[in-house]
Tab-separated table of C-alpha atoms in Angstrom:
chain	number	residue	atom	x	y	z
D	1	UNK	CA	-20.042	8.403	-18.932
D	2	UNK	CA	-16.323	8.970	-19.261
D	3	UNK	CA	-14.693	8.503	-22.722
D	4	UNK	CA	-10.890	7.741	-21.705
D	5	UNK	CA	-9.662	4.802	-23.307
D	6	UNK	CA	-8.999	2.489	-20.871
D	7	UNK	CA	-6.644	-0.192	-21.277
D	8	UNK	CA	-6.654	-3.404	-19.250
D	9	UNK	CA	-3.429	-4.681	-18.782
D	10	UNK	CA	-2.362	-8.330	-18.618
D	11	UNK	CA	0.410	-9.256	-15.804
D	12	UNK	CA	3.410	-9.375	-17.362
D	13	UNK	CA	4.851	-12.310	-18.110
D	14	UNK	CA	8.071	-11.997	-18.726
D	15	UNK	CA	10.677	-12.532	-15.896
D	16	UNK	CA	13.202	-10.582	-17.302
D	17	UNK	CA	11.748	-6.640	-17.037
D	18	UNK	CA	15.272	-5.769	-17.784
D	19	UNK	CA	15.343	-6.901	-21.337
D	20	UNK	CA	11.971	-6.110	-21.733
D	21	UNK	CA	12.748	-2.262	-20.634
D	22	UNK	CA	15.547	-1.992	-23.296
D	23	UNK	CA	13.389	-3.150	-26.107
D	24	UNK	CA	10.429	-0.670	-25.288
D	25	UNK	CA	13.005	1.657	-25.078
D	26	UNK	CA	14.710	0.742	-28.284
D	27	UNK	CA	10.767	0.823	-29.786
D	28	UNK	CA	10.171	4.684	-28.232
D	29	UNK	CA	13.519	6.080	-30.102
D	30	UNK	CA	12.675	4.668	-33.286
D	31	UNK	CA	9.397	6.928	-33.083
D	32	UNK	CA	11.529	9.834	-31.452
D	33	UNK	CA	9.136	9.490	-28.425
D	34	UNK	CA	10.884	10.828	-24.882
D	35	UNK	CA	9.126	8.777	-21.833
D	36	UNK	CA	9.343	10.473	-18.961
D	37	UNK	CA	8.806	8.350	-15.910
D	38	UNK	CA	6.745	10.434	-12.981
D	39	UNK	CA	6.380	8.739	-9.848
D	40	UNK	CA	5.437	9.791	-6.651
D	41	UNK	CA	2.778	8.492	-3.501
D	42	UNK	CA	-0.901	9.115	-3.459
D	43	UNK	CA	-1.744	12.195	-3.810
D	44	UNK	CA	1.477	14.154	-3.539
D	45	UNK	CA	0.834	16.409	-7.550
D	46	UNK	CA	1.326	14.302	-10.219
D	47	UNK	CA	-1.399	14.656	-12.388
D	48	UNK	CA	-1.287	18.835	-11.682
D	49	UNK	CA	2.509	18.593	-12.209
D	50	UNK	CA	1.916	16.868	-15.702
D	51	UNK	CA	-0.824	19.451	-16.819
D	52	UNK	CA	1.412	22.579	-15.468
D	53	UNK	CA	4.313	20.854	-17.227
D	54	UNK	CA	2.387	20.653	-20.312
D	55	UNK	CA	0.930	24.204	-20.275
D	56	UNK	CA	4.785	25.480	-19.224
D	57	UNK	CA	6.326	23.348	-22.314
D	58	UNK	CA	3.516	24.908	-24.704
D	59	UNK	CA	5.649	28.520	-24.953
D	60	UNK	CA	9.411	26.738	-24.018
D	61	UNK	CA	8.682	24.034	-27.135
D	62	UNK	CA	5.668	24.827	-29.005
D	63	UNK	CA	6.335	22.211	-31.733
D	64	UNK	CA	6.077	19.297	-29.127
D	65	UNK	CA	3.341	16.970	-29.097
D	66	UNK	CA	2.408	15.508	-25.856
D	67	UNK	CA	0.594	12.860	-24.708
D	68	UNK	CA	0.106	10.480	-21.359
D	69	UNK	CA	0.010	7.560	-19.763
D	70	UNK	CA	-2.120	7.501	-16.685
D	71	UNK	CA	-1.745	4.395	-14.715
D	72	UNK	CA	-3.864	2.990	-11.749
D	73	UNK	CA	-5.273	0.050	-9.954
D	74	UNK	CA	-9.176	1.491	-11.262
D	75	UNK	CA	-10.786	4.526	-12.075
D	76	UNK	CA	-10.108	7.471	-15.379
D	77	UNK	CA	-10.140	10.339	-12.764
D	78	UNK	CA	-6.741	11.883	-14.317
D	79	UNK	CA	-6.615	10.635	-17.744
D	80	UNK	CA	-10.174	12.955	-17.606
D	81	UNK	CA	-8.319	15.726	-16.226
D	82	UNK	CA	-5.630	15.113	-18.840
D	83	UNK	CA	-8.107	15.459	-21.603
D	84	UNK	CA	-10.329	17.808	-20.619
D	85	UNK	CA	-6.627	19.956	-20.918
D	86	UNK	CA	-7.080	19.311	-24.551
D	87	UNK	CA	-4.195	16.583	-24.305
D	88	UNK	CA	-4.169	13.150	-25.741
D	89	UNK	CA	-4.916	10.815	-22.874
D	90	UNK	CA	-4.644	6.470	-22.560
D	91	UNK	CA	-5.905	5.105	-19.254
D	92	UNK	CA	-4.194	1.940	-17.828
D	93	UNK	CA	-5.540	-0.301	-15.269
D	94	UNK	CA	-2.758	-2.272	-13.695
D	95	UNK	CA	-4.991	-5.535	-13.102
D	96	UNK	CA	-3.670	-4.542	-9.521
D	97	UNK	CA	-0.613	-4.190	-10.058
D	98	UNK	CA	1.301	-1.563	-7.497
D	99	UNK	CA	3.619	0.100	-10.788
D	100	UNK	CA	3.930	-0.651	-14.010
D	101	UNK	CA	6.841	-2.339	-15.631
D	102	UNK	CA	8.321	-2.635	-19.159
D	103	UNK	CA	5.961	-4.933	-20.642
D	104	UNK	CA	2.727	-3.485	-19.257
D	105	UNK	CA	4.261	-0.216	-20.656
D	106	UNK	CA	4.538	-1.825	-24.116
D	107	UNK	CA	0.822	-3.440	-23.924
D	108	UNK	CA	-0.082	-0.046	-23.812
D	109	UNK	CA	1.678	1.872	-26.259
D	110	UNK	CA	1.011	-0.837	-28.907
D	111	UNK	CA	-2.809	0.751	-27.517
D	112	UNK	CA	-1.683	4.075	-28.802
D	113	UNK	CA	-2.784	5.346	-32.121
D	114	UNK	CA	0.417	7.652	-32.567
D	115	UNK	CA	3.021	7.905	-30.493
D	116	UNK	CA	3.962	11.963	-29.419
D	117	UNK	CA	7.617	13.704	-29.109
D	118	UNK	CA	6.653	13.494	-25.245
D	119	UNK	CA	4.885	11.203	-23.351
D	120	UNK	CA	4.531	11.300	-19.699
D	121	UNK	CA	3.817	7.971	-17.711
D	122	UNK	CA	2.226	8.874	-14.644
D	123	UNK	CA	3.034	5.586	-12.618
D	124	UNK	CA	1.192	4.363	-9.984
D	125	UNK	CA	0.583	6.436	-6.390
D	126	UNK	CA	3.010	4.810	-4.400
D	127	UNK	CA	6.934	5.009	-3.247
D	128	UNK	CA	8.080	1.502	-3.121
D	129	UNK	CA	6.637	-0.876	-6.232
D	130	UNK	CA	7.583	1.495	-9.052
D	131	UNK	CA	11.117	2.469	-8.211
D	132	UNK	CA	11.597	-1.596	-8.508
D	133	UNK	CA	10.582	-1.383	-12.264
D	134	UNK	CA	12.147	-0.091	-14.997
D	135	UNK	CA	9.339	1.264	-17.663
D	136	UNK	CA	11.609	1.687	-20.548
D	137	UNK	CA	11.518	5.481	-19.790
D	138	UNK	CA	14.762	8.203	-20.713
D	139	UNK	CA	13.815	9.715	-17.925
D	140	UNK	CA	12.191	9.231	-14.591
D	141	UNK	CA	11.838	12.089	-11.688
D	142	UNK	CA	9.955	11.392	-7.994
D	143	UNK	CA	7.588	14.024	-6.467
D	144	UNK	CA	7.071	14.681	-2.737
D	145	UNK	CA	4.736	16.970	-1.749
D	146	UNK	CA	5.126	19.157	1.645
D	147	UNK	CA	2.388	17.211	3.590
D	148	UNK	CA	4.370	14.480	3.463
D	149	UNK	CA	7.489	15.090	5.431
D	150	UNK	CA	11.284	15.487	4.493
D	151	UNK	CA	11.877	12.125	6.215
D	152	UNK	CA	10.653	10.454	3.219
D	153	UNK	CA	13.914	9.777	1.312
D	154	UNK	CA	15.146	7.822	4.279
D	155	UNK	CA	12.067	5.389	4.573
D	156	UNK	CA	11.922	5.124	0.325
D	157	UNK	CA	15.471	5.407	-0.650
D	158	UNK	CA	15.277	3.153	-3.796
D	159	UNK	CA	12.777	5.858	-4.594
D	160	UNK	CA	15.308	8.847	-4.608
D	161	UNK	CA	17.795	6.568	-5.893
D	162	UNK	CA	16.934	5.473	-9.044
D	163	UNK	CA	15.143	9.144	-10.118
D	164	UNK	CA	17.116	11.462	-12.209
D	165	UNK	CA	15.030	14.435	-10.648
D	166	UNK	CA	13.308	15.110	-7.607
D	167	UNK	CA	10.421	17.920	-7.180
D	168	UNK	CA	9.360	19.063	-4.090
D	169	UNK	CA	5.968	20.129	-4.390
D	170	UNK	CA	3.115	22.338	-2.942
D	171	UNK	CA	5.543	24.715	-1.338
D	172	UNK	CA	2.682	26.828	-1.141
D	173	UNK	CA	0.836	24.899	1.894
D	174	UNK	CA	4.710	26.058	3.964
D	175	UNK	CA	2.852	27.233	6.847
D	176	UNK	CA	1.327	24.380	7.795
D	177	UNK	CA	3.754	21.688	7.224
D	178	UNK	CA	7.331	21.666	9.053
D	179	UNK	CA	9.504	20.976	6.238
D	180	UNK	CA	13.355	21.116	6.539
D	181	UNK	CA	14.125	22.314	2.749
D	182	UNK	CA	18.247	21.617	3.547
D	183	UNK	CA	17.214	18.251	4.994
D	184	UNK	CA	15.756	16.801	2.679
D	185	UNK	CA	18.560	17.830	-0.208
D	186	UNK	CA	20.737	16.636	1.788
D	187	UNK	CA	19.208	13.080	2.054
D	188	UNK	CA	18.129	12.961	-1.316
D	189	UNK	CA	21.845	13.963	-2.380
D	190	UNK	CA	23.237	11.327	0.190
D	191	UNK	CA	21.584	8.701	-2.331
D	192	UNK	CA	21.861	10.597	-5.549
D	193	UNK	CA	24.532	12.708	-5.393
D	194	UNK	CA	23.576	14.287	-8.917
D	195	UNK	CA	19.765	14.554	-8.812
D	196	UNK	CA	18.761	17.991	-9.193
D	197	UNK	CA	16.001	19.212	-6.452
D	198	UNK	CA	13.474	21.419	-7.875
D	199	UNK	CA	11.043	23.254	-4.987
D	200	UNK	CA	7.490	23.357	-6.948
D	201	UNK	CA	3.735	24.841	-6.646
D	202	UNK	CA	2.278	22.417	-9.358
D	203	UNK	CA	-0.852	24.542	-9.111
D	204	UNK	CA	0.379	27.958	-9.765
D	205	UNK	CA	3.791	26.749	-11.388
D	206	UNK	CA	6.199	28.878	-9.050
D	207	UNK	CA	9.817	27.223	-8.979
D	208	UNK	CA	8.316	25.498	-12.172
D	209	UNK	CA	11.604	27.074	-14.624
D	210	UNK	CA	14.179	25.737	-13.715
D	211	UNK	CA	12.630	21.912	-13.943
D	212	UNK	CA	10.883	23.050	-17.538
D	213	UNK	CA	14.439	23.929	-18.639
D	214	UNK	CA	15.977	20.704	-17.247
D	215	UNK	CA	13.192	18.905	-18.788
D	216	UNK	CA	14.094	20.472	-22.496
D	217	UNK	CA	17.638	19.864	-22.181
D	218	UNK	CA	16.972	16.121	-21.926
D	219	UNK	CA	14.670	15.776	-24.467
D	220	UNK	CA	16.997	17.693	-26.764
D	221	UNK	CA	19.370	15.450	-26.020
D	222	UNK	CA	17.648	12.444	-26.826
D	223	UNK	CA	17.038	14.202	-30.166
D	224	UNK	CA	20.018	14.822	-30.664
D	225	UNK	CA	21.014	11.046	-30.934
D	226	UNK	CA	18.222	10.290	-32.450
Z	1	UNK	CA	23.167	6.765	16.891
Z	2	UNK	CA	19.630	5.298	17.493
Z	3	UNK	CA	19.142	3.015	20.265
Z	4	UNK	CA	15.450	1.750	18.558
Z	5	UNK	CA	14.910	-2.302	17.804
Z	6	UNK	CA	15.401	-2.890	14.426
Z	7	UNK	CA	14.088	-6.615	13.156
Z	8	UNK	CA	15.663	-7.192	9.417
Z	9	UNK	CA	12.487	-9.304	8.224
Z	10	UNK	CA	13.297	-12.173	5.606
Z	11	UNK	CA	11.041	-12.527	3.209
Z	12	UNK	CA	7.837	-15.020	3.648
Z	13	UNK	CA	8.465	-18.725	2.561
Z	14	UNK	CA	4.670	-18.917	2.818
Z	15	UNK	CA	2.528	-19.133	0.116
Z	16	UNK	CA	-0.256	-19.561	2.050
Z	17	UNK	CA	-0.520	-16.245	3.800
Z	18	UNK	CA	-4.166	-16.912	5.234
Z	19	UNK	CA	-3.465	-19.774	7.061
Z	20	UNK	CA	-0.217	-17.846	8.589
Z	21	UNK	CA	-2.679	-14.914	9.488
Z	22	UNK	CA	-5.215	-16.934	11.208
Z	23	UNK	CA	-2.154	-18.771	13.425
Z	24	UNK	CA	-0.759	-15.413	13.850
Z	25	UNK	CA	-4.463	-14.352	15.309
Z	26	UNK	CA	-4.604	-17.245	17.604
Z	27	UNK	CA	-1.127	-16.646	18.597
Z	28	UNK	CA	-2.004	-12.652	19.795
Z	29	UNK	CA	-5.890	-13.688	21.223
Z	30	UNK	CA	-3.599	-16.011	23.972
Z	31	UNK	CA	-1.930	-13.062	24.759
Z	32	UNK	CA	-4.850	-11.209	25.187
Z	33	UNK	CA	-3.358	-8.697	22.363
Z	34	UNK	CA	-5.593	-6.740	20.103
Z	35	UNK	CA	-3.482	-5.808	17.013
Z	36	UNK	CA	-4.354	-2.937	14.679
Z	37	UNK	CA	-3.145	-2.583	10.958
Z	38	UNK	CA	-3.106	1.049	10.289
Z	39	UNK	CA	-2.204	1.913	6.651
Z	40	UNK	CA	-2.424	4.999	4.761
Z	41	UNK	CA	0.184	6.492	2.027
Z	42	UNK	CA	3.369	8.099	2.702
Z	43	UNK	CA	3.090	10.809	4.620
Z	44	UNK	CA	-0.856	10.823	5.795
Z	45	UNK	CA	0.154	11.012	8.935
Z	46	UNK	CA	-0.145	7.464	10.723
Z	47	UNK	CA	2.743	7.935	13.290
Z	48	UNK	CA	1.447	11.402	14.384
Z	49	UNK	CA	-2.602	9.392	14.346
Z	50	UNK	CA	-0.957	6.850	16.309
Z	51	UNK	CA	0.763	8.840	18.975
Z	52	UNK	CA	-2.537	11.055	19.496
Z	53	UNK	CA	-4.647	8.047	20.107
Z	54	UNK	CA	-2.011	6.683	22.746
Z	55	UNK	CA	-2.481	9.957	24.408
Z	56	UNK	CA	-5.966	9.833	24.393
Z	57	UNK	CA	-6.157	5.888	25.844
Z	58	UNK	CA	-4.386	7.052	28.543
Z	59	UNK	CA	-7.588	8.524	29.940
Z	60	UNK	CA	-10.041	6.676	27.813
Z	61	UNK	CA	-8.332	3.151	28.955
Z	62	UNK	CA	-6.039	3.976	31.206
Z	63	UNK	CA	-5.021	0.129	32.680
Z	64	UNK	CA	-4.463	-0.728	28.734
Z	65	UNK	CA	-0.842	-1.289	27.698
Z	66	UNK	CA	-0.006	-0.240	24.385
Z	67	UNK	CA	3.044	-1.141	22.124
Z	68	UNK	CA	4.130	-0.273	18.482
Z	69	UNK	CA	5.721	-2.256	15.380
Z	70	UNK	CA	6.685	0.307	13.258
Z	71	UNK	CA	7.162	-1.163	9.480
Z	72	UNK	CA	9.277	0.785	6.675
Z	73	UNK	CA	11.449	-0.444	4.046
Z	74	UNK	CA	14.606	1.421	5.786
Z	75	UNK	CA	15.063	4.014	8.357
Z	76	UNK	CA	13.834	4.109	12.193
Z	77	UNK	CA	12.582	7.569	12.763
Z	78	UNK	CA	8.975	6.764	13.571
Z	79	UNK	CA	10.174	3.920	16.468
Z	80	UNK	CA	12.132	6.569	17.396
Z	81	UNK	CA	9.557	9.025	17.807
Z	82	UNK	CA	6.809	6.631	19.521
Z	83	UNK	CA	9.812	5.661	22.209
Z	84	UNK	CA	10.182	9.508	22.697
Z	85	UNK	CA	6.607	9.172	23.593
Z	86	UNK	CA	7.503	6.662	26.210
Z	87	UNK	CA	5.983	3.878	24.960
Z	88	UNK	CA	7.618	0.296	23.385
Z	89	UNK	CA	8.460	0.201	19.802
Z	90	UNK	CA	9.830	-1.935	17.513
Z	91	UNK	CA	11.300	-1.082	14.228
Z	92	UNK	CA	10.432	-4.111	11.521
Z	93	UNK	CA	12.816	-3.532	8.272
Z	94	UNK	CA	10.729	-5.533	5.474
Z	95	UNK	CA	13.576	-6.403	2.996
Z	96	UNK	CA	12.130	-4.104	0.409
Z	97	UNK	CA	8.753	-5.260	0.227
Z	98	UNK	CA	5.771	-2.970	-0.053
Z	99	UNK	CA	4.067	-4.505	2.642
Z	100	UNK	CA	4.209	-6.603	5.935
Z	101	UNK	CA	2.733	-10.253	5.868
Z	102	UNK	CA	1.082	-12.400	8.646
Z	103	UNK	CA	4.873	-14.324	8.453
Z	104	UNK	CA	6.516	-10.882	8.474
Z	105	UNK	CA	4.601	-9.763	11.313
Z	106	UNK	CA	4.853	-13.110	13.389
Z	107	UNK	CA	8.736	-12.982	12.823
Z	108	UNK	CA	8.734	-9.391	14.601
Z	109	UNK	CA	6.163	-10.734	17.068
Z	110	UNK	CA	8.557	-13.066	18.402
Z	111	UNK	CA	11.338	-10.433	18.833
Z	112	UNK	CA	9.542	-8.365	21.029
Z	113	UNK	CA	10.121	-9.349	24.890
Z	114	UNK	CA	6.149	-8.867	26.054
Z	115	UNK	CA	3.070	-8.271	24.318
Z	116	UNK	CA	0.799	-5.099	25.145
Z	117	UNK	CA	-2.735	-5.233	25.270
Z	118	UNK	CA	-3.152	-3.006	22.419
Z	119	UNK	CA	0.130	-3.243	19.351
Z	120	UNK	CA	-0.145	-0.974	16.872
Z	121	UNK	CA	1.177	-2.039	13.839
Z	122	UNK	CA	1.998	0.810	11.584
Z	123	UNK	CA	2.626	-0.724	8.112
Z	124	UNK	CA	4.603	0.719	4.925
Z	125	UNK	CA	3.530	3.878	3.592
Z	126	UNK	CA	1.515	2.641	0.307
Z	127	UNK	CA	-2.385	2.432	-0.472
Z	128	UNK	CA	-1.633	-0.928	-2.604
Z	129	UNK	CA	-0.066	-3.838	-1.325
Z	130	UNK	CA	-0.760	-3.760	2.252
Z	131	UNK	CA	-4.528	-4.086	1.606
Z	132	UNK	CA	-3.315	-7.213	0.032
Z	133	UNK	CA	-2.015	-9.197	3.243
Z	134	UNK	CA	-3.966	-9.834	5.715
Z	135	UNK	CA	-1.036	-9.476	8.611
Z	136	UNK	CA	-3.593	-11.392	11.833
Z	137	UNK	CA	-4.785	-8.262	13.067
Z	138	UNK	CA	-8.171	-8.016	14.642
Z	139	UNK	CA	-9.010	-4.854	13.262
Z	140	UNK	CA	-7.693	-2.660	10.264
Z	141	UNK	CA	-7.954	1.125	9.503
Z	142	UNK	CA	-6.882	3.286	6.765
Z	143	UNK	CA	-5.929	7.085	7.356
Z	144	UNK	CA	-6.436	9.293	4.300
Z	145	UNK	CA	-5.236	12.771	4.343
Z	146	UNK	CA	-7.096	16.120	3.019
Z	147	UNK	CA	-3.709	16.742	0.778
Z	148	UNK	CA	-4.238	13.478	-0.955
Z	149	UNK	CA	-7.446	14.423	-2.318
Z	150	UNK	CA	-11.165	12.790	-1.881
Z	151	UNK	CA	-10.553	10.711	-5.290
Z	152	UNK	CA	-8.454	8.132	-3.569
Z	153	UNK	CA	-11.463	5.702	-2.692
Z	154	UNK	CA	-11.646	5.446	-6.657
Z	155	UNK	CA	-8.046	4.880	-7.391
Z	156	UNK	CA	-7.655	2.391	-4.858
Z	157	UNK	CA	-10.630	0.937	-4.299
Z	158	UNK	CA	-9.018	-2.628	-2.541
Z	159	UNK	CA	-7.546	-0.652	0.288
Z	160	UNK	CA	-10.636	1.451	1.487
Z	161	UNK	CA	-12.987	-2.136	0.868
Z	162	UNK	CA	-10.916	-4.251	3.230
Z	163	UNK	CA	-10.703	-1.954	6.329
Z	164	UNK	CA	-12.920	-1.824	9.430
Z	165	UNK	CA	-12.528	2.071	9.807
Z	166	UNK	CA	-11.322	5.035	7.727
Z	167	UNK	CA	-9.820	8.206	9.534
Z	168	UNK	CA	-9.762	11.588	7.222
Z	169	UNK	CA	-6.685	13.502	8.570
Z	170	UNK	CA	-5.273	16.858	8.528
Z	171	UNK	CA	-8.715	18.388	8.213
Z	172	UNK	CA	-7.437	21.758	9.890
Z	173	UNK	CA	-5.451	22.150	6.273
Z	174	UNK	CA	-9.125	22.357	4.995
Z	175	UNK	CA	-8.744	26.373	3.494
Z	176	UNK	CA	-5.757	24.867	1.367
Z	177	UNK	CA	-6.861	21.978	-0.570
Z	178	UNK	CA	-9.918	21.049	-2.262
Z	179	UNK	CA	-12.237	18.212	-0.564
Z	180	UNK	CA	-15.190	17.008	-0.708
Z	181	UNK	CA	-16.594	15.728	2.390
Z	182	UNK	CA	-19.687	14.508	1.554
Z	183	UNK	CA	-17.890	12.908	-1.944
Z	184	UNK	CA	-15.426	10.679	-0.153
Z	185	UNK	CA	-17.809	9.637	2.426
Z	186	UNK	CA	-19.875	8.707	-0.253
Z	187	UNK	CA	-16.986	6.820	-2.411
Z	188	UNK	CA	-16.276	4.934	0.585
Z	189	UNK	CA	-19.384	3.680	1.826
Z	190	UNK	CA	-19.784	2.158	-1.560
Z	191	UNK	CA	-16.972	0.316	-1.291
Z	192	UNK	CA	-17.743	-0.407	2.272
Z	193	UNK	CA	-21.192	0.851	3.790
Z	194	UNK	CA	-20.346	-0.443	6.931
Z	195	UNK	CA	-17.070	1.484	7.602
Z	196	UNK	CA	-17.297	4.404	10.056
Z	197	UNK	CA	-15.503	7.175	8.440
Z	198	UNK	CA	-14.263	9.618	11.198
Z	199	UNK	CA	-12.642	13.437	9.848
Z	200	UNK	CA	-9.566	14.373	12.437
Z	201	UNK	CA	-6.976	16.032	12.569
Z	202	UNK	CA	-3.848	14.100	14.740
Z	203	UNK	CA	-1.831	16.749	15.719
Z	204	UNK	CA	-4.418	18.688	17.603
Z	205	UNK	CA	-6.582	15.205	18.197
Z	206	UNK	CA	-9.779	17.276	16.790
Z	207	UNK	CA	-12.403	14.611	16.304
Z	208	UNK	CA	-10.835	12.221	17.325
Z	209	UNK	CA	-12.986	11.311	20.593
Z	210	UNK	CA	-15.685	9.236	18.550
Z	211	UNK	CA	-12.718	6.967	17.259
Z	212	UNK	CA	-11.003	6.620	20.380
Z	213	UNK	CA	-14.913	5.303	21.501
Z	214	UNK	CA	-15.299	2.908	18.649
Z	215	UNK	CA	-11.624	1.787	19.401
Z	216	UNK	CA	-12.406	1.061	23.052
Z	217	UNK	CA	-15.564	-0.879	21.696
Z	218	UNK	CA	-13.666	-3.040	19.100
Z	219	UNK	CA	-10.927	-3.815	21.712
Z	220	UNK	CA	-13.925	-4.831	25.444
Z	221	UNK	CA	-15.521	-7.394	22.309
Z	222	UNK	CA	-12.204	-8.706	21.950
Z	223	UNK	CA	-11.566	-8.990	25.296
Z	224	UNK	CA	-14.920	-10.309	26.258
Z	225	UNK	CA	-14.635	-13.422	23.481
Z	226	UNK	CA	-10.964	-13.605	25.175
């Protein structure tokens, strides 16, 4: 059977996620551990985005240590994938939960046996619950993927709001998907004026630069006051 | 701007959602209404699923009246797009939540100025919560997409347990992503051996005749115990 780690998390009980957020938060910089945020709906790249982002980061910082955070309502399909990828891996099951939030975040890492430069939280598949939450994160960026239309940041706009990046993904399935590239900018601008946009094929990693380089900026920043 | 219904939902004072459900049932069986709860994630393609199989009824059940509550968290493109179609939609706004209710959906069911024989209700784009509430439909089906992949059943088990029917769409973008028919049939029917699992594709209505036939079955047993 699988060997992922799976850890069962307890609803949270603390009312105020807000607090709870800052002190994860404060607990992640005293390790010098970046938590990047991904969200995005079922299906729509986030595990492939991860393991391209990892592969991509492996020649742009080669003295990073990764590790993730896969979180779902049941199974240890991805934190699988994440391992076989030679990457340390921590499965989450949200007890049903639709996203995690700060505490869940910090059941988990207390789970962890070290804690890496970078550790992505792959949240769970869905476009409302975890844009409600914050994780405790320095970062957080939404994916959409083609399939699923450009009308998406006007039926999710918390979604595109609260990101501080947004990747289009599986530009590579173009012919078979209308998808208004200047539309959906434009409405994801209309809520977040400063997001940058980057168009992505998680699976071959084309348009994948310009996010890696985004990507190392921020976590050099958070080094930087660290 | 938009001339589409929009109901801004308030937020259930309910606790007891069952009970609500089962009044909201009795409520829509002395209408003679057959309401459907079709979920799915963002962007599977439930507007496009429902639109086809209103084109289809037309022939198949051609005396049946059919009407649409379209649920999002914001936006009314998909009411819009059904009243293009010439049929009566309603636009429910859910006040943020990840999921309509039986209260929810008895709130916009008293909005609307005649009931159809057949009301689709299209619920929020998410694989979680709305497998939570039961909203008083009579039947339920969940549309997963070949871009989503055939691992879904395992990450959200609730969702494909609770439905009557599952509808695999998008299977003409077969050449681009990886699925595994046999797999998800497979993953399904062990959360739910019962389900039919039917493998369409909306936009062109390819297989979609043997749904529209188990459709037409679930609504004359409805109307026969009427």
């Amino acid at each position: 059977m699988s060997n992922v780690r799976v850890i069962e998390i307890n609803k949270s009980v603390y009312a105020a996620n807000e607090a709870t957020a800052d002190e994860t938060r404060a607990q992640l910089r005293e390790k010098g551990t970046f938590l990047l945020n991904v969200m995005a709906s079922p299906g729509a790249g986030k595990t492939t985005t991860i393991l391209k982002t990892m592969e991509l980061l492996k020649q742009a910082a080669p003295d990073l240590s990764i590790g993730v955070m896969e979180a779902d309502i049941d199974a240890t399909v991805d934190a699988e994938k994440i391992q076989a990828a030679g990457a340390q891996a921590i499965q989450v099951h949200t007890g049903g939960e639709c996203a995690m939030n700060a505490d869940m975040t910090r059941q988990a890492l207390d789970e962890m046996d070290d804690l890496p430069g970078l550790l992505f939280l792959e949240n769970v598949g869905n476009l409302v619950c975890p844009a409600e939450e914050d994780v405790g994160s320095m970062a957080s960026v939404a994916i959409l993927s083609l399939p699923e239309g450009d009308d998406k940041p006007l039926k999710y706009p918390l979604m595109f709001s609260v990101v501080d990046a947004v990747l289009i993904n599986k530009i590579d399935t173009r012919e078979y998907f209308g998808f208004d590239d200047a539309a959906v900018v434009e409405r994801i601008h209309k809520l977040n004026p400063e997001a940058p946009v980057f168009f992505i094929c998680a699976k071959t990693g084309e348009g994948m630069a310009d996010y890696i380089t985004w990507l190392c900026k921020r976590i050099e920043t958070f080094r930087k006051n660290f």
